[in-house]
Amino acid sequence: MSQKKPEKLIDEKDIRFDNRKLNEMRPVKIEVGILGNADGSAYIEQGKNRILAAVYGPREIHPKHQALPDRAALRCRYHMAPFSVQERKSPAPSRREVEISKVMREALEPSVFTEYYPRTAIDLFVEVLQADGGTRCAGITVASLALADAGIPMRDLVSACAAGKVESRIVLDLSDVEDKSSDGADVPVAYMPNLNAVTLLQMDGMLTPDEFEQVLNLAVEGCKQIGQVQKEALRAKYVTAKEVATETEEEAEEEAKE
Ligand code: ADP
């Protein structure tokens, strides 16, 4: 994974260094239900990002003093593996990881009916195996699917995507080199499409009010695109599971006849 910064990130034809158009997202691939031991799980590839999410719960909460009398405590841990970036990253939780764990929880909590499970814990682990910019957004997207896969009642899926400014142009879904471009800005957004509600909005860098509006609209469009991929990934798991169940039932009936 070469991280050498190209001389120009966007050419005169508005094509980005990785051949994307300004409003084009990196390729996204999602799989739901891939960890046998977790109650719910999902995996996402977005460009070079590779992220796993696992959910346990609702389950008994330890330590007990963290129990909430009126709802489940949603506890999130975002973690980057030491091998997820070119320079070895310390496995100990950094300030950045503590911050991202918090914003991730806040982005996801409005989507979950936590009030159905008072005094319990819903534990969510987001493990970044390979990072290339935009991991908090991809982490929220994949975590929302892991929560759905765990069968936890939800108001909506949460889809997340960043938009920003690179070399004076407004772009969708910044990769690591674009994120680190000098005069740029990065605005990660999480969005619940059916409720039309934004649950995460951060901004790094400088934008005029006009630019900010364009960036926000573009990020929400990106979230809507991600939402389609999320739905397809859920459907793929449950349609396949249903087909297998039907086939097994049919086989059992055949055997019973013999
Ligand atoms: P996000 O991943 O949500 O964009 P940041 O803007 O904080 O979050 O980080 C941008 C990118 O910087 C990450 O996706 C990752 O590629 C890179 N990065 C973050 N932490 C480290 C680190 N400790 N060492 C090397 N690269 C890192």
mmCIF file of C-alpha atoms and ligand atoms in Angstrom:
data_model
loop_
_atom_site.group_PDB
_atom_site.id
_atom_site.type_symbol
_atom_site.label_atom_id
_atom_site.label_comp_id
_atom_site.label_asym_id
_atom_site.label_seq_id
_atom_site.Cartn_x
_atom_site.Cartn_y
_atom_site.Cartn_z
ATOM 1 C CA MET A 1 0.000 0.000 0.000
ATOM 2 C CA SER A 2 2.011 2.934 -1.259
ATOM 3 C CA GLN A 3 1.162 6.165 0.506
ATOM 4 C CA LYS A 4 3.455 8.403 -1.607
ATOM 5 C CA LYS A 5 1.616 11.662 -2.210
ATOM 6 C CA PRO A 6 1.163 12.374 -5.919
ATOM 7 C CA GLU A 7 2.167 15.858 -7.075
ATOM 8 C CA LYS A 8 -1.416 16.775 -7.929
ATOM 9 C CA LEU A 9 -4.379 15.073 -6.302
ATOM 10 C CA ILE A 10 -6.851 16.355 -8.930
ATOM 11 C CA ASP A 11 -5.957 16.878 -12.613
ATOM 12 C CA GLU A 12 -7.207 19.589 -14.986
ATOM 13 C CA LYS A 13 -10.098 17.302 -16.077
ATOM 14 C CA ASP A 14 -11.291 17.014 -12.451
ATOM 15 C CA ILE A 15 -10.130 13.407 -12.167
ATOM 16 C CA ARG A 16 -8.682 12.440 -8.794
ATOM 17 C CA PHE A 17 -5.327 10.659 -8.352
ATOM 18 C CA ASP A 18 -7.128 7.317 -7.957
ATOM 19 C CA ASN A 19 -9.194 7.861 -11.151
ATOM 20 C CA ARG A 20 -12.352 8.892 -9.312
ATOM 21 C CA LYS A 21 -14.623 11.742 -10.279
ATOM 22 C CA LEU A 22 -15.081 14.501 -7.692
ATOM 23 C CA ASN A 23 -18.443 13.124 -6.506
ATOM 24 C CA GLU A 24 -17.460 9.459 -6.727
ATOM 25 C CA MET A 25 -17.123 7.179 -3.736
ATOM 26 C CA ARG A 26 -14.446 4.506 -3.389
ATOM 27 C CA PRO A 27 -15.695 0.978 -4.233
ATOM 28 C CA VAL A 28 -17.656 -0.436 -1.276
ATOM 29 C CA LYS A 29 -18.078 -4.145 -0.474
ATOM 30 C CA ILE A 30 -19.978 -5.299 2.604
ATOM 31 C CA GLU A 31 -20.639 -8.728 4.088
ATOM 32 C CA VAL A 32 -22.974 -9.395 7.007
ATOM 33 C CA GLY A 33 -22.704 -12.191 9.582
ATOM 34 C CA ILE A 34 -19.158 -13.418 9.250
ATOM 35 C CA LEU A 35 -18.126 -14.095 12.882
ATOM 36 C CA GLY A 36 -19.653 -17.223 14.405
ATOM 37 C CA ASN A 37 -18.976 -16.266 18.027
ATOM 38 C CA ALA A 38 -20.550 -12.786 17.955
ATOM 39 C CA ASP A 39 -24.299 -12.130 18.186
ATOM 40 C CA GLY A 40 -23.968 -9.914 15.132
ATOM 41 C CA SER A 41 -21.126 -9.018 12.791
ATOM 42 C CA ALA A 42 -20.223 -7.372 9.499
ATOM 43 C CA TYR A 43 -17.165 -6.563 7.377
ATOM 44 C CA ILE A 44 -16.597 -3.627 5.040
ATOM 45 C CA GLU A 45 -14.052 -2.807 2.358
ATOM 46 C CA GLN A 46 -14.167 0.807 1.227
ATOM 47 C CA GLY A 47 -11.242 1.553 -1.038
ATOM 48 C CA LYS A 48 -8.247 0.267 0.913
ATOM 49 C CA ASN A 49 -10.085 0.366 4.266
ATOM 50 C CA ARG A 50 -10.779 -3.056 5.794
ATOM 51 C CA ILE A 51 -12.948 -2.998 8.916
ATOM 52 C CA LEU A 52 -14.682 -5.635 11.036
ATOM 53 C CA ALA A 53 -17.535 -5.010 13.480
ATOM 54 C CA ALA A 54 -18.800 -7.403 16.158
ATOM 55 C CA VAL A 55 -21.781 -6.971 18.497
ATOM 56 C CA TYR A 56 -22.465 -8.822 21.750
ATOM 57 C CA GLY A 57 -25.743 -8.355 23.593
ATOM 58 C CA PRO A 58 -28.043 -7.218 24.918
ATOM 59 C CA ARG A 59 -26.316 -9.040 27.782
ATOM 60 C CA GLU A 60 -25.680 -8.741 31.516
ATOM 61 C CA ILE A 61 -23.624 -5.640 32.248
ATOM 62 C CA HIS A 62 -20.273 -5.663 34.074
ATOM 63 C CA PRO A 63 -19.262 -3.626 36.002
ATOM 64 C CA LYS A 64 -22.779 -3.319 37.422
ATOM 65 C CA HIS A 65 -22.463 0.410 38.205
ATOM 66 C CA GLN A 66 -22.511 1.099 34.445
ATOM 67 C CA ALA A 67 -26.117 -0.184 34.267
ATOM 68 C CA LEU A 68 -28.682 2.394 33.150
ATOM 69 C CA PRO A 69 -32.119 2.105 34.814
ATOM 70 C CA ASP A 70 -34.124 3.058 31.703
ATOM 71 C CA ARG A 71 -32.137 1.641 28.780
ATOM 72 C CA ALA A 72 -29.298 -0.544 27.583
ATOM 73 C CA ALA A 73 -25.811 0.926 27.709
ATOM 74 C CA LEU A 74 -24.357 0.948 24.180
ATOM 75 C CA ARG A 75 -20.607 0.574 24.639
ATOM 76 C CA CYS A 76 -18.334 1.063 21.623
ATOM 77 C CA ARG A 77 -14.686 0.352 21.096
ATOM 78 C CA TYR A 78 -13.004 1.591 17.927
ATOM 79 C CA HIS A 79 -9.518 0.172 17.552
ATOM 80 C CA MET A 80 -6.877 0.257 14.848
ATOM 81 C CA ALA A 81 -4.738 -2.883 14.585
ATOM 82 C CA PRO A 82 -0.980 -2.248 14.929
ATOM 83 C CA PHE A 83 -0.571 -3.439 11.302
ATOM 84 C CA SER A 84 -3.400 -1.273 9.908
ATOM 85 C CA VAL A 85 -1.117 1.569 8.833
ATOM 86 C CA GLN A 86 2.395 1.634 7.369
ATOM 87 C CA GLU A 87 4.082 2.879 10.543
ATOM 88 C CA ARG A 88 3.306 0.391 13.330
ATOM 89 C CA LYS A 89 0.527 1.843 15.469
ATOM 90 C CA SER A 90 0.702 1.252 19.210
ATOM 91 C CA PRO A 91 -1.959 -1.273 20.250
ATOM 92 C CA ALA A 92 -2.802 0.846 23.319
ATOM 93 C CA PRO A 93 -5.904 3.043 22.877
ATOM 94 C CA SER A 94 -4.893 6.502 21.640
ATOM 95 C CA ARG A 95 -6.774 9.762 22.302
ATOM 96 C CA ARG A 96 -7.993 9.585 18.699
ATOM 97 C CA GLU A 97 -9.433 6.089 19.238
ATOM 98 C CA VAL A 98 -11.156 7.178 22.468
ATOM 99 C CA GLU A 99 -12.703 10.129 20.599
ATOM 100 C CA ILE A 100 -13.821 7.992 17.659
ATOM 101 C CA SER A 101 -15.331 5.375 20.018
ATOM 102 C CA LYS A 102 -17.398 8.165 21.605
ATOM 103 C CA VAL A 103 -18.610 9.778 18.371
ATOM 104 C CA MET A 104 -19.388 6.347 16.974
ATOM 105 C CA ARG A 105 -21.608 5.552 19.973
ATOM 106 C CA GLU A 106 -23.341 8.907 19.663
ATOM 107 C CA ALA A 107 -23.902 8.367 15.928
ATOM 108 C CA LEU A 108 -25.424 4.917 16.427
ATOM 109 C CA GLU A 109 -27.394 5.280 19.659
ATOM 110 C CA PRO A 110 -30.339 7.249 18.154
ATOM 111 C CA SER A 111 -30.980 4.318 15.802
ATOM 112 C CA VAL A 112 -31.277 1.667 18.538
ATOM 113 C CA PHE A 113 -34.326 1.016 20.753
ATOM 114 C CA THR A 114 -32.067 0.841 23.828
ATOM 115 C CA GLU A 115 -35.150 1.434 26.037
ATOM 116 C CA TYR A 116 -36.285 -2.155 25.308
ATOM 117 C CA TYR A 117 -33.369 -3.558 27.325
ATOM 118 C CA PRO A 118 -32.859 -1.569 30.562
ATOM 119 C CA ARG A 119 -29.895 -2.478 32.796
ATOM 120 C CA THR A 120 -28.119 -4.475 30.043
ATOM 121 C CA ALA A 121 -25.106 -3.850 27.809
ATOM 122 C CA ILE A 122 -24.837 -3.858 24.038
ATOM 123 C CA ASP A 123 -21.117 -4.129 23.299
ATOM 124 C CA LEU A 124 -19.808 -3.085 19.926
ATOM 125 C CA PHE A 125 -16.250 -3.677 18.718
ATOM 126 C CA VAL A 126 -14.934 -2.019 15.573
ATOM 127 C CA GLU A 127 -11.541 -3.321 14.499
ATOM 128 C CA VAL A 128 -9.711 -1.520 11.701
ATOM 129 C CA LEU A 129 -7.496 -4.063 9.921
ATOM 130 C CA GLN A 130 -6.308 -1.642 7.244
ATOM 131 C CA ALA A 131 -6.807 2.148 7.288
ATOM 132 C CA ASP A 132 -6.811 4.590 4.412
ATOM 133 C CA GLY A 133 -8.879 7.595 5.540
ATOM 134 C CA GLY A 134 -12.554 7.739 6.480
ATOM 135 C CA THR A 135 -12.419 4.866 8.932
ATOM 136 C CA ARG A 136 -14.830 6.464 11.437
ATOM 137 C CA CYS A 137 -17.485 6.645 8.709
ATOM 138 C CA ALA A 138 -16.856 3.148 7.353
ATOM 139 C CA GLY A 139 -16.776 1.952 10.990
ATOM 140 C CA ILE A 140 -20.229 3.430 11.700
ATOM 141 C CA THR A 141 -21.644 1.946 8.477
ATOM 142 C CA VAL A 142 -20.391 -1.546 9.292
ATOM 143 C CA ALA A 143 -21.302 -1.287 12.999
ATOM 144 C CA SER A 144 -24.897 -0.425 12.153
ATOM 145 C CA LEU A 145 -25.114 -3.627 10.108
ATOM 146 C CA ALA A 146 -23.583 -5.684 12.920
ATOM 147 C CA LEU A 147 -26.282 -4.297 15.276
ATOM 148 C CA ALA A 148 -28.991 -5.258 12.763
ATOM 149 C CA ASP A 149 -27.400 -8.698 12.341
ATOM 150 C CA ALA A 150 -27.563 -9.177 16.131
ATOM 151 C CA GLY A 151 -31.357 -8.779 15.815
ATOM 152 C CA ILE A 152 -31.416 -5.618 17.918
ATOM 153 C CA PRO A 153 -34.575 -3.577 17.211
ATOM 154 C CA MET A 154 -33.632 -0.407 15.317
ATOM 155 C CA ARG A 155 -35.440 2.681 14.051
ATOM 156 C CA ASP A 156 -33.240 2.843 10.945
ATOM 157 C CA LEU A 157 -29.830 1.846 9.612
ATOM 158 C CA VAL A 158 -27.082 4.440 10.035
ATOM 159 C CA SER A 159 -25.011 5.169 6.924
ATOM 160 C CA ALA A 160 -21.879 7.294 7.082
ATOM 161 C CA CYS A 161 -19.686 9.030 4.538
ATOM 162 C CA ALA A 162 -17.358 12.029 4.480
ATOM 163 C CA ALA A 163 -17.088 14.821 1.951
ATOM 164 C CA GLY A 164 -14.675 17.726 1.943
ATOM 165 C CA LYS A 165 -12.364 19.991 0.035
ATOM 166 C CA VAL A 166 -9.165 18.982 -1.748
ATOM 167 C CA GLU A 167 -7.112 21.431 -3.839
ATOM 168 C CA SER A 168 -10.049 23.902 -3.762
ATOM 169 C CA ARG A 169 -12.582 21.345 -5.092
ATOM 170 C CA ILE A 170 -15.484 19.770 -3.236
ATOM 171 C CA VAL A 171 -15.057 15.976 -3.215
ATOM 172 C CA LEU A 172 -16.785 12.885 -1.839
ATOM 173 C CA ASP A 173 -15.203 10.217 0.374
ATOM 174 C CA LEU A 174 -11.627 11.430 0.988
ATOM 175 C CA SER A 175 -8.845 8.865 1.124
ATOM 176 C CA ASP A 176 -5.896 9.251 3.496
ATOM 177 C CA VAL A 177 -3.651 11.349 1.169
ATOM 178 C CA GLU A 178 -6.582 13.591 0.249
ATOM 179 C CA ASP A 179 -7.498 14.002 3.924
ATOM 180 C CA LYS A 180 -3.949 15.139 4.651
ATOM 181 C CA SER A 181 -3.744 17.649 1.762
ATOM 182 C CA SER A 182 -2.702 21.040 3.097
ATOM 183 C CA ASP A 183 -5.576 23.463 2.374
ATOM 184 C CA GLY A 184 -8.261 20.785 2.618
ATOM 185 C CA ALA A 185 -11.280 20.108 4.795
ATOM 186 C CA ASP A 186 -12.954 16.863 5.836
ATOM 187 C CA VAL A 187 -16.562 16.586 7.046
ATOM 188 C CA PRO A 188 -17.614 13.121 8.232
ATOM 189 C CA VAL A 189 -21.395 12.681 8.359
ATOM 190 C CA ALA A 190 -23.631 9.866 9.625
ATOM 191 C CA TYR A 191 -27.223 9.800 8.494
ATOM 192 C CA MET A 192 -30.404 7.784 9.050
ATOM 193 C CA PRO A 193 -32.046 7.745 5.604
ATOM 194 C CA ASN A 194 -35.615 6.829 6.578
ATOM 195 C CA LEU A 195 -35.718 9.344 9.424
ATOM 196 C CA ASN A 196 -33.791 11.980 7.429
ATOM 197 C CA ALA A 197 -31.656 12.686 10.520
ATOM 198 C CA VAL A 198 -27.944 13.461 10.791
ATOM 199 C CA THR A 199 -26.335 11.735 13.817
ATOM 200 C CA LEU A 200 -22.685 12.692 13.262
ATOM 201 C CA LEU A 201 -21.286 15.923 11.920
ATOM 202 C CA GLN A 202 -17.635 16.822 12.431
ATOM 203 C CA MET A 203 -15.371 19.166 10.543
ATOM 204 C CA ASP A 204 -11.643 19.302 10.162
ATOM 205 C CA GLY A 205 -10.208 22.291 8.206
ATOM 206 C CA MET A 206 -11.793 25.493 6.889
ATOM 207 C CA LEU A 207 -14.825 25.999 4.640
ATOM 208 C CA THR A 208 -16.945 29.031 3.749
ATOM 209 C CA PRO A 209 -20.650 28.719 4.688
ATOM 210 C CA ASP A 210 -21.455 28.090 0.983
ATOM 211 C CA GLU A 211 -18.804 25.391 0.691
ATOM 212 C CA PHE A 212 -19.997 23.832 3.928
ATOM 213 C CA GLU A 213 -23.529 23.518 2.547
ATOM 214 C CA GLN A 214 -22.253 21.893 -0.657
ATOM 215 C CA VAL A 215 -20.046 19.503 1.332
ATOM 216 C CA LEU A 216 -22.867 18.535 3.692
ATOM 217 C CA ASN A 217 -25.277 17.874 0.799
ATOM 218 C CA LEU A 218 -22.668 15.787 -1.004
ATOM 219 C CA ALA A 219 -21.886 13.770 2.150
ATOM 220 C CA VAL A 220 -25.611 13.058 2.673
ATOM 221 C CA GLU A 221 -25.849 11.880 -0.959
ATOM 222 C CA GLY A 222 -22.885 9.592 -0.235
ATOM 223 C CA CYS A 223 -24.672 8.254 2.870
ATOM 224 C CA LYS A 224 -27.728 7.463 0.755
ATOM 225 C CA GLN A 225 -25.548 5.497 -1.700
ATOM 226 C CA ILE A 226 -23.941 3.614 1.189
ATOM 227 C CA GLY A 227 -27.450 2.894 2.529
ATOM 228 C CA GLN A 228 -28.273 1.010 -0.680
ATOM 229 C CA VAL A 229 -25.148 -1.162 -0.344
ATOM 230 C CA GLN A 230 -26.021 -1.834 3.327
ATOM 231 C CA LYS A 231 -29.526 -2.994 2.411
ATOM 232 C CA GLU A 232 -28.183 -5.257 -0.352
ATOM 233 C CA ALA A 233 -25.660 -6.785 2.083
ATOM 234 C CA LEU A 234 -28.408 -7.534 4.647
ATOM 235 C CA ARG A 235 -30.660 -8.944 1.957
ATOM 236 C CA ALA A 236 -27.818 -11.110 0.607
ATOM 237 C CA LYS A 237 -27.307 -12.733 4.007
ATOM 238 C CA TYR A 238 -30.944 -13.312 4.853
ATOM 239 C CA VAL A 239 -32.096 -14.371 1.380
ATOM 240 C CA THR A 240 -29.259 -16.921 1.253
ATOM 241 C CA ALA A 241 -30.051 -18.104 4.801
ATOM 242 C CA LYS A 242 -33.728 -18.508 3.856
ATOM 243 C CA GLU A 243 -32.846 -20.427 0.676
ATOM 244 C CA VAL A 244 -30.603 -22.786 2.669
ATOM 245 C CA ALA A 245 -33.363 -23.301 5.263
ATOM 246 C CA THR A 246 -35.926 -24.058 2.531
ATOM 247 C CA GLU A 247 -33.544 -26.475 0.801
ATOM 248 C CA THR A 248 -32.842 -28.253 4.115
ATOM 249 C CA GLU A 249 -36.580 -28.514 4.814
ATOM 250 C CA GLU A 250 -37.204 -29.915 1.342
ATOM 251 C CA GLU A 251 -34.375 -32.447 1.745
ATOM 252 C CA ALA A 252 -35.772 -33.522 5.138
ATOM 253 C CA GLU A 253 -39.228 -33.999 3.573
ATOM 254 C CA GLU A 254 -37.722 -36.072 0.726
ATOM 255 C CA GLU A 255 -35.859 -38.236 3.224
ATOM 256 C CA ALA A 256 -39.000 -38.731 5.306
ATOM 257 C CA LYS A 257 -40.842 -39.937 2.186
ATOM 258 C CA GLU A 258 -38.124 -42.490 1.341
HETATM 259 P P1 ADP B 1 -10.698 8.827 9.786
HETATM 260 O O1 ADP B 1 -10.064 7.471 9.571
HETATM 261 O O2 ADP B 1 -12.093 8.731 10.313
HETATM 262 O O3 ADP B 1 -10.592 9.729 8.553
HETATM 263 P P2 ADP B 1 -8.676 10.569 10.925
HETATM 264 O O4 ADP B 1 -9.054 11.743 10.066
HETATM 265 O O5 ADP B 1 -8.286 10.820 12.348
HETATM 266 O O6 ADP B 1 -9.895 9.519 10.966
HETATM 267 O O7 ADP B 1 -7.514 9.747 10.254
HETATM 268 C C1 ADP B 1 -7.329 9.712 8.879
HETATM 269 C C2 ADP B 1 -6.433 8.586 8.484
HETATM 270 O O8 ADP B 1 -5.135 8.774 9.032
HETATM 271 C C3 ADP B 1 -6.827 7.192 8.970
HETATM 272 O O9 ADP B 1 -7.884 6.610 8.252
HETATM 273 C C4 ADP B 1 -5.544 6.445 8.790
HETATM 274 O O10 ADP B 1 -5.372 6.059 7.430
HETATM 275 C C5 ADP B 1 -4.499 7.512 9.148
HETATM 276 N N1 ADP B 1 -4.041 7.320 10.545
HETATM 277 C C6 ADP B 1 -4.740 7.495 11.672
HETATM 278 N N2 ADP B 1 -4.021 7.190 12.766
HETATM 279 C C7 ADP B 1 -2.802 6.819 12.322
HETATM 280 C C8 ADP B 1 -1.598 6.381 12.940
HETATM 281 N N3 ADP B 1 -1.479 6.256 14.267
HETATM 282 N N4 ADP B 1 -0.552 6.092 12.137
HETATM 283 C C9 ADP B 1 -0.636 6.213 10.790
HETATM 284 N N5 ADP B 1 -1.750 6.600 10.139
HETATM 285 C C10 ADP B 1 -2.815 6.904 10.880
#
